[in-house]
PDB file of C-alpha atoms in Angstrom:
ATOM      1  CA  MET K   1      19.736   2.746   1.852  1.00  0.00           C
ATOM      2  CA  SER K   2      18.204   5.921   1.002  1.00  0.00           C
ATOM      3  CA  THR K   3      14.549   6.599   0.971  1.00  0.00           C
ATOM      4  CA  ASP K   4      14.885   7.961  -2.747  1.00  0.00           C
ATOM      5  CA  ASN K   5      16.426   4.138  -3.459  1.00  0.00           C
ATOM      6  CA  LEU K   6      14.015   2.477  -1.429  1.00  0.00           C
ATOM      7  CA  THR K   7      11.098   3.904  -3.161  1.00  0.00           C
ATOM      8  CA  ALA K   8      12.472   3.186  -6.521  1.00  0.00           C
ATOM      9  CA  ASP K   9      13.373  -0.330  -5.599  1.00  0.00           C
ATOM     10  CA  VAL K  10      10.379  -1.165  -4.103  1.00  0.00           C
ATOM     11  CA  PHE K  11       8.491   0.346  -7.323  1.00  0.00           C
ATOM     12  CA  ALA K  12      10.420  -1.781  -9.312  1.00  0.00           C
ATOM     13  CA  LYS K  13       9.842  -4.780  -7.480  1.00  0.00           C
ATOM     14  CA  ILE K  14       6.093  -4.618  -7.344  1.00  0.00           C
ATOM     15  CA  LEU K  15       4.822  -2.255 -10.604  1.00  0.00           C
ATOM     16  CA  PRO K  16       7.551  -2.635 -13.200  1.00  0.00           C
ATOM     17  CA  ALA K  17       5.760  -1.381 -15.959  1.00  0.00           C
ATOM     18  CA  GLY K  18       3.059   1.187 -17.004  1.00  0.00           C
ATOM     19  CA  ARG K  19       0.525  -1.716 -17.653  1.00  0.00           C
ATOM     20  CA  ASP K  20       1.284  -2.980 -13.851  1.00  0.00           C
ATOM     21  CA  ARG K  21       0.574   0.841 -12.570  1.00  0.00           C
ATOM     22  CA  ALA K  22      -2.466   1.296 -14.782  1.00  0.00           C
ATOM     23  CA  LEU K  23      -3.844  -1.961 -13.496  1.00  0.00           C
ATOM     24  CA  MET K  24      -3.556  -1.087  -9.539  1.00  0.00           C
ATOM     25  CA  ARG K  25      -4.854   2.638 -10.183  1.00  0.00           C
ATOM     26  CA  ALA K  26      -7.797   0.839 -11.552  1.00  0.00           C
ATOM     27  CA  ALA K  27      -8.332  -1.649  -9.203  1.00  0.00           C
ATOM     28  CA  LEU K  28      -8.051   0.838  -6.697  1.00  0.00           C
ATOM     29  CA  ARG K  29     -10.568   3.178  -7.365  1.00  0.00           C
ATOM     30  CA  LEU K  30     -13.338   0.419  -8.297  1.00  0.00           C
ATOM     31  CA  LEU K  31     -12.601  -1.306  -4.957  1.00  0.00           C
ATOM     32  CA  THR K  32     -12.994   1.579  -3.302  1.00  0.00           C
ATOM     33  CA  HIS K  33     -16.809   1.412  -4.215  1.00  0.00           C
ATOM     34  CA  GLY K  34     -17.243  -1.501  -1.526  1.00  0.00           C
ATOM     35  CA  THR K  35     -18.058  -3.820  -3.896  1.00  0.00           C
ATOM     36  CA  PRO K  36     -15.877  -6.844  -5.918  1.00  0.00           C
ATOM     37  CA  VAL K  37     -14.534  -5.820  -9.191  1.00  0.00           C
ATOM     38  CA  THR K  38     -14.732  -8.495 -12.416  1.00  0.00           C
ATOM     39  CA  VAL K  39     -11.457  -9.084 -14.094  1.00  0.00           C
ATOM     40  CA  THR K  40     -13.589  -7.578 -17.560  1.00  0.00           C
ATOM     41  CA  GLU K  41     -14.384  -4.580 -15.580  1.00  0.00           C
ATOM     42  CA  LEU K  42     -10.516  -4.152 -14.638  1.00  0.00           C
ATOM     43  CA  ALA K  43      -9.584  -4.508 -17.811  1.00  0.00           C
ATOM     44  CA  ALA K  44     -11.610  -2.118 -19.551  1.00  0.00           C
ATOM     45  CA  ALA K  45     -10.773   0.652 -16.865  1.00  0.00           C
ATOM     46  CA  ALA K  46      -7.224   0.233 -16.789  1.00  0.00           C
ATOM     47  CA  GLY K  47      -6.821  -0.304 -20.773  1.00  0.00           C
ATOM     48  CA  VAL K  48      -5.471  -3.451 -20.419  1.00  0.00           C
ATOM     49  CA  PRO K  49      -7.103  -5.833 -23.121  1.00  0.00           C
ATOM     50  CA  ASP K  50      -6.807  -9.939 -22.457  1.00  0.00           C
ATOM     51  CA  LEU K  51      -6.133  -9.500 -18.817  1.00  0.00           C
ATOM     52  CA  ASP K  52      -4.961 -12.096 -16.799  1.00  0.00           C
ATOM     53  CA  PRO K  53      -4.549 -11.013 -13.212  1.00  0.00           C
ATOM     54  CA  ALA K  54      -1.988 -13.846 -12.328  1.00  0.00           C
ATOM     55  CA  GLN K  55       0.572 -13.162 -14.716  1.00  0.00           C
ATOM     56  CA  THR K  56       0.898  -9.512 -13.045  1.00  0.00           C
ATOM     57  CA  PRO K  57       3.678  -9.022 -10.373  1.00  0.00           C
ATOM     58  CA  ILE K  58       1.108  -9.259  -7.454  1.00  0.00           C
ATOM     59  CA  GLY K  59      -1.096 -11.957  -9.011  1.00  0.00           C
ATOM     60  CA  ALA K  60      -0.661 -14.750  -6.709  1.00  0.00           C
ATOM     61  CA  ASP K  61      -1.669 -12.215  -3.939  1.00  0.00           C
ATOM     62  CA  VAL K  62      -5.279 -11.106  -6.052  1.00  0.00           C
ATOM     63  CA  GLU K  63      -7.638 -12.042  -4.108  1.00  0.00           C
ATOM     64  CA  TYR K  64     -11.124 -13.677  -5.215  1.00  0.00           C
ATOM     65  CA  ASP K  65     -14.682 -14.298  -4.658  1.00  0.00           C
ATOM     66  CA  GLU K  66     -16.671 -17.778  -4.887  1.00  0.00           C
ATOM     67  CA  ALA K  67     -17.985 -15.828  -8.326  1.00  0.00           C
ATOM     68  CA  GLY K  68     -14.306 -14.986  -9.615  1.00  0.00           C
ATOM     69  CA  ARG K  69     -14.259 -11.425  -9.121  1.00  0.00           C
ATOM     70  CA  ILE K  70     -11.638  -9.559  -7.471  1.00  0.00           C
ATOM     71  CA  VAL K  71     -11.977  -8.353  -3.866  1.00  0.00           C
ATOM     72  CA  GLY K  72      -8.561  -7.817  -3.077  1.00  0.00           C
ATOM     73  CA  TRP K  73      -5.497  -5.933  -4.993  1.00  0.00           C
ATOM     74  CA  GLY K  74      -3.936  -3.959  -2.200  1.00  0.00           C
ATOM     75  CA  LEU K  75      -6.996  -2.579  -1.199  1.00  0.00           C
ATOM     76  CA  THR K  76      -9.305  -5.339  -0.072  1.00  0.00           C
ATOM     77  CA  LEU K  77     -13.030  -6.345   1.091  1.00  0.00           C
ATOM     78  CA  ASN K  78     -11.534  -9.129   3.145  1.00  0.00           C
ATOM     79  CA  PRO K  79     -10.730  -7.926   7.519  1.00  0.00           C
ATOM     80  CA  THR K  80      -7.080  -7.143   7.510  1.00  0.00           C
ATOM     81  CA  PRO K  81      -5.114  -5.348  10.524  1.00  0.00           C
ATOM     82  CA  HIS K  82      -5.283  -2.063   8.763  1.00  0.00           C
ATOM     83  CA  ARG K  83      -8.554  -0.866   8.785  1.00  0.00           C
ATOM     84  CA  PHE K  84      -9.324   2.216   5.840  1.00  0.00           C
ATOM     85  CA  SER K  85     -12.344   3.546   6.011  1.00  0.00           C
ATOM     86  CA  VAL K  86     -13.231   5.664   2.781  1.00  0.00           C
ATOM     87  CA  GLY K  87     -16.415   7.302   1.020  1.00  0.00           C
ATOM     88  CA  GLY K  88     -18.320   5.550   3.647  1.00  0.00           C
ATOM     89  CA  HIS K  89     -16.988   2.016   3.040  1.00  0.00           C
ATOM     90  CA  GLN K  90     -14.982   0.246   5.750  1.00  0.00           C
ATOM     91  CA  LEU K  91     -12.327  -1.439   3.401  1.00  0.00           C
ATOM     92  CA  TYR K  92      -8.853  -2.790   4.536  1.00  0.00           C
ATOM     93  CA  THR K  93      -5.211  -2.712   2.804  1.00  0.00           C
ATOM     94  CA  TRP K  94      -2.743  -5.135   2.734  1.00  0.00           C
ATOM     95  CA  CYS K  95      -0.060  -3.232   4.414  1.00  0.00           C
ATOM     96  CA  ALA K  96       0.304  -0.362   6.876  1.00  0.00           C
ATOM     97  CA  PRO K  97       2.405   1.849   3.973  1.00  0.00           C
ATOM     98  CA  ASP K  98      -0.630   1.510   1.386  1.00  0.00           C
ATOM     99  CA  THR K  99      -2.757   3.097   3.892  1.00  0.00           C
ATOM    100  CA  LEU K 100      -0.196   6.191   3.313  1.00  0.00           C
ATOM    101  CA  ILE K 101      -0.296   5.993  -0.343  1.00  0.00           C
ATOM    102  CA  PHE K 102      -3.670   5.070  -1.141  1.00  0.00           C
ATOM    103  CA  PRO K 103      -5.858   8.221  -0.792  1.00  0.00           C
ATOM    104  CA  ALA K 104      -3.833  10.333  -3.625  1.00  0.00           C
ATOM    105  CA  VAL K 105      -4.272   7.409  -5.801  1.00  0.00           C
ATOM    106  CA  ILE K 106      -7.952   7.395  -5.068  1.00  0.00           C
ATOM    107  CA  GLY K 107      -8.624  10.864  -4.856  1.00  0.00           C
ATOM    108  CA  ALA K 108     -10.174  10.471  -1.152  1.00  0.00           C
ATOM    109  CA  PRO K 109      -9.218  10.981   2.377  1.00  0.00           C
ATOM    110  CA  ALA K 110      -9.406   8.172   4.239  1.00  0.00           C
ATOM    111  CA  CYS K 111      -9.677   7.212   7.927  1.00  0.00           C
ATOM    112  CA  ILE K 112      -7.116   4.907   9.171  1.00  0.00           C
ATOM    113  CA  GLU K 113      -7.014   2.100  12.290  1.00  0.00           C
ATOM    114  CA  SER K 114      -3.934  -0.215  12.236  1.00  0.00           C
ATOM    115  CA  ASP K 115      -3.027  -2.350  16.193  1.00  0.00           C
ATOM    116  CA  CYS K 116       0.698  -2.108  16.964  1.00  0.00           C
ATOM    117  CA  PRO K 117       1.482  -5.567  17.096  1.00  0.00           C
ATOM    118  CA  ILE K 118       4.274  -5.191  20.025  1.00  0.00           C
ATOM    119  CA  THR K 119       2.093  -2.979  22.108  1.00  0.00           C
ATOM    120  CA  GLY K 120      -1.479  -3.746  21.027  1.00  0.00           C
ATOM    121  CA  THR K 121      -1.851   0.147  20.722  1.00  0.00           C
ATOM    122  CA  THR K 122      -4.505   1.253  18.216  1.00  0.00           C
ATOM    123  CA  VAL K 123      -2.796   3.829  16.108  1.00  0.00           C
ATOM    124  CA  ARG K 124      -5.127   6.647  13.938  1.00  0.00           C
ATOM    125  CA  LEU K 125      -4.789   8.802  11.399  1.00  0.00           C
ATOM    126  CA  THR K 126      -6.578  10.715   8.964  1.00  0.00           C
ATOM    127  CA  ILE K 127      -4.722  10.962   5.353  1.00  0.00           C
ATOM    128  CA  ASP K 128      -6.039  13.244   3.356  1.00  0.00           C
ATOM    129  CA  PRO K 129      -4.278  13.536  -0.550  1.00  0.00           C
ATOM    130  CA  VAL K 130      -4.012  17.483  -0.241  1.00  0.00           C
ATOM    131  CA  THR K 131      -3.187  18.380   3.261  1.00  0.00           C
ATOM    132  CA  GLY K 132      -1.369  15.108   4.085  1.00  0.00           C
ATOM    133  CA  VAL K 133      -1.533  13.116   7.830  1.00  0.00           C
ATOM    134  CA  SER K 134      -3.625  14.435  10.215  1.00  0.00           C
ATOM    135  CA  ASP K 135      -5.163  13.585  13.787  1.00  0.00           C
ATOM    136  CA  LEU K 136      -2.567  10.972  14.350  1.00  0.00           C
ATOM    137  CA  GLU K 137      -2.502   9.500  17.553  1.00  0.00           C
ATOM    138  CA  PRO K 138      -0.490   8.350  19.329  1.00  0.00           C
ATOM    139  CA  ALA K 139       2.137  11.214  17.782  1.00  0.00           C
ATOM    140  CA  THR K 140       4.888   9.105  18.219  1.00  0.00           C
ATOM    141  CA  ALA K 141       3.279   6.107  15.715  1.00  0.00           C
ATOM    142  CA  MET K 142       6.027   5.323  13.177  1.00  0.00           C
ATOM    143  CA  VAL K 143       5.761   2.731   9.725  1.00  0.00           C
ATOM    144  CA  ALA K 144       7.917  -0.050   8.884  1.00  0.00           C
ATOM    145  CA  PHE K 145       9.194  -0.814   5.358  1.00  0.00           C
ATOM    146  CA  VAL K 146      10.604  -3.852   4.460  1.00  0.00           C
ATOM    147  CA  ASP K 147      14.594  -4.167   2.561  1.00  0.00           C
ATOM    148  CA  PRO K 148      13.256  -4.632  -1.038  1.00  0.00           C
ATOM    149  CA  ASP K 149      15.724  -7.107  -1.917  1.00  0.00           C
ATOM    150  CA  ARG K 150      13.970  -9.517   0.511  1.00  0.00           C
ATOM    151  CA  ILE K 151      10.433  -8.867  -1.345  1.00  0.00           C
ATOM    152  CA  GLN K 152      10.074 -12.456  -3.486  1.00  0.00           C
ATOM    153  CA  PRO K 153       7.692 -11.848  -6.616  1.00  0.00           C
ATOM    154  CA  GLY K 154       4.686 -14.353  -6.003  1.00  0.00           C
ATOM    155  CA  HIS K 155       4.736 -13.763  -2.467  1.00  0.00           C
ATOM    156  CA  LEU K 156       4.474 -10.196  -1.695  1.00  0.00           C
ATOM    157  CA  ARG K 157       1.900 -10.207   0.957  1.00  0.00           C
ATOM    158  CA  ALA K 158       3.938 -12.804   3.257  1.00  0.00           C
ATOM    159  CA  THR K 159       7.797 -10.928   2.251  1.00  0.00           C
ATOM    160  CA  CYS K 160       6.586  -7.386   1.904  1.00  0.00           C
ATOM    161  CA  CYS K 161       3.103  -6.596   3.065  1.00  0.00           C
ATOM    162  CA  ASN K 162       2.788  -8.751   6.381  1.00  0.00           C
ATOM    163  CA  PRO K 163       6.126  -7.094   7.810  1.00  0.00           C
ATOM    164  CA  GLN K 164       5.176  -3.554   6.892  1.00  0.00           C
ATOM    165  CA  VAL K 165       2.965  -2.516  10.119  1.00  0.00           C
ATOM    166  CA  PHE K 166       2.520   0.811  12.392  1.00  0.00           C
ATOM    167  CA  LEU K 167       4.189   0.839  15.669  1.00  0.00           C
ATOM    168  CA  ALA K 168       3.058   3.256  18.403  1.00  0.00           C
ATOM    169  CA  THR K 169       6.590   4.005  19.700  1.00  0.00           C
ATOM    170  CA  SER K 170      10.403   4.267  18.726  1.00  0.00           C
ATOM    171  CA  ASP K 171      10.785   1.150  21.458  1.00  0.00           C
ATOM    172  CA  ALA K 172       8.183  -0.620  19.450  1.00  0.00           C
ATOM    173  CA  ALA K 173       9.927   0.306  16.354  1.00  0.00           C
ATOM    174  CA  HIS K 174      12.994  -0.876  17.494  1.00  0.00           C
ATOM    175  CA  HIS K 175      11.880  -4.266  18.773  1.00  0.00           C
ATOM    176  CA  TRP K 176      10.282  -4.806  15.422  1.00  0.00           C
ATOM    177  CA  GLN K 177      12.914  -3.896  13.100  1.00  0.00           C
ATOM    178  CA  ALA K 178      15.336  -6.269  14.929  1.00  0.00           C
ATOM    179  CA  LYS K 179      12.963  -9.075  13.676  1.00  0.00           C
ATOM    180  CA  PHE K 180      13.580  -8.162   9.922  1.00  0.00           C
ATOM    181  CA  PRO K 181      17.233  -7.129   8.665  1.00  0.00           C
ATOM    182  CA  GLY K 182      17.348  -4.202   6.572  1.00  0.00           C
ATOM    183  CA  MET K 183      13.689  -2.985   7.198  1.00  0.00           C
ATOM    184  CA  THR K 184      13.602   0.953   7.871  1.00  0.00           C
ATOM    185  CA  VAL K 185      10.964   2.785  10.419  1.00  0.00           C
ATOM    186  CA  LEU K 186      10.211   6.021  10.065  1.00  0.00           C
ATOM    187  CA  PRO K 187       7.997   8.277  12.010  1.00  0.00           C
ATOM    188  CA  VAL K 188       4.616   8.627  10.313  1.00  0.00           C
ATOM    189  CA  THR K 189       4.673  11.636   8.877  1.00  0.00           C
ATOM    190  CA  ASP K 190       8.154  11.344   7.366  1.00  0.00           C
ATOM    191  CA  ALA K 191       7.269   7.947   6.167  1.00  0.00           C
ATOM    192  CA  TYR K 192       3.972   9.883   4.052  1.00  0.00           C
ATOM    193  CA  HIS K 193       6.257  12.522   2.234  1.00  0.00           C
ATOM    194  CA  GLN K 194       9.051  11.129   1.447  1.00  0.00           C
ATOM    195  CA  LEU K 195       8.174   7.669   0.663  1.00  0.00           C
ATOM    196  CA  ALA K 196       4.519   6.982   0.243  1.00  0.00           C
ATOM    197  CA  ARG K 197       3.827  10.247  -1.572  1.00  0.00           C
ATOM    198  CA  PRO K 198       6.313   9.760  -4.191  1.00  0.00           C
ATOM    199  CA  LEU K 199       4.791   6.249  -4.621  1.00  0.00           C
ATOM    200  CA  ALA K 200       1.348   7.877  -5.071  1.00  0.00           C
ATOM    201  CA  ASP K 201       2.415  10.156  -7.323  1.00  0.00           C
ATOM    202  CA  ALA K 202       4.418   7.934  -9.374  1.00  0.00           C
ATOM    203  CA  ILE K 203       1.230   5.575  -9.652  1.00  0.00           C
ATOM    204  CA  THR K 204      -0.911   8.147 -10.083  1.00  0.00           C
ATOM    205  CA  ASP K 205       1.191   9.768 -12.872  1.00  0.00           C
ATOM    206  CA  PRO K 206       2.976   6.846 -15.225  1.00  0.00           C
ATOM    207  CA  THR K 207       5.408   9.963 -16.465  1.00  0.00           C
ATOM    208  CA  THR K 208       6.527  10.633 -12.614  1.00  0.00           C
ATOM    209  CA  THR K 209      10.015   8.619 -11.314  1.00  0.00           C
ATOM    210  CA  THR K 210      10.906   7.927  -8.048  1.00  0.00           C
ATOM    211  CA  GLY K 211      14.483   9.054  -6.483  1.00  0.00           C
ATOM    212  CA  THR K 212      17.001   8.660  -9.227  1.00  0.00           C
ATOM    213  CA  SER K 213      16.282   5.426 -10.338  1.00  0.00           C
ATOM    214  CA  ALA K 214      13.490   4.824 -13.391  1.00  0.00           C
ATOM    215  CA  CYS K 215      10.328   3.533 -11.930  1.00  0.00           C
ATOM    216  CA  CYS K 216       6.409   1.487 -10.943  1.00  0.00           C
TER     217      CYS K 216
END
């Protein structure tokens, strides 16, 4: 599968409509402040009246605190393997590709750390919306992307997010890839330019399309 088609297919599964993109933009920008977000605040910021998060494509995976406020919508206040530091706040993301996508949507650079599940090596990098990838360690690091056909609505984190990790080396990537049929692995910089940035641009600008297909 080409990266153009992969981007479009992922977009169509996760963010199929302009409403979904608006919610993602608003959720990321609000959660960047490091505090929970009420459903009312999200609805107002996204311009989506009568919002019921459960009815969105990622609704089953949205995280809440004990007061019913949103604490996770791709970007999360709850710890995950993918550490995402932005604006002085220690946040987390649901998957490795999220760390590459979100800085351009938020409009701010982020420092990222994530441990390779095969070698245990910590992958470190900075993503800037203007300059892209920098300070990548190790330089051999790669990113995993699942086959979009294996993404199951209602089980986004289990079928899409959890397998999508950073791998420290190509050998580690091949080992991980063997566990997930149809998975694509790319060097971090290639992943940013070919997949993550087009997705970020499409989320940020609803008129943008990814690849050759209409897309989220």
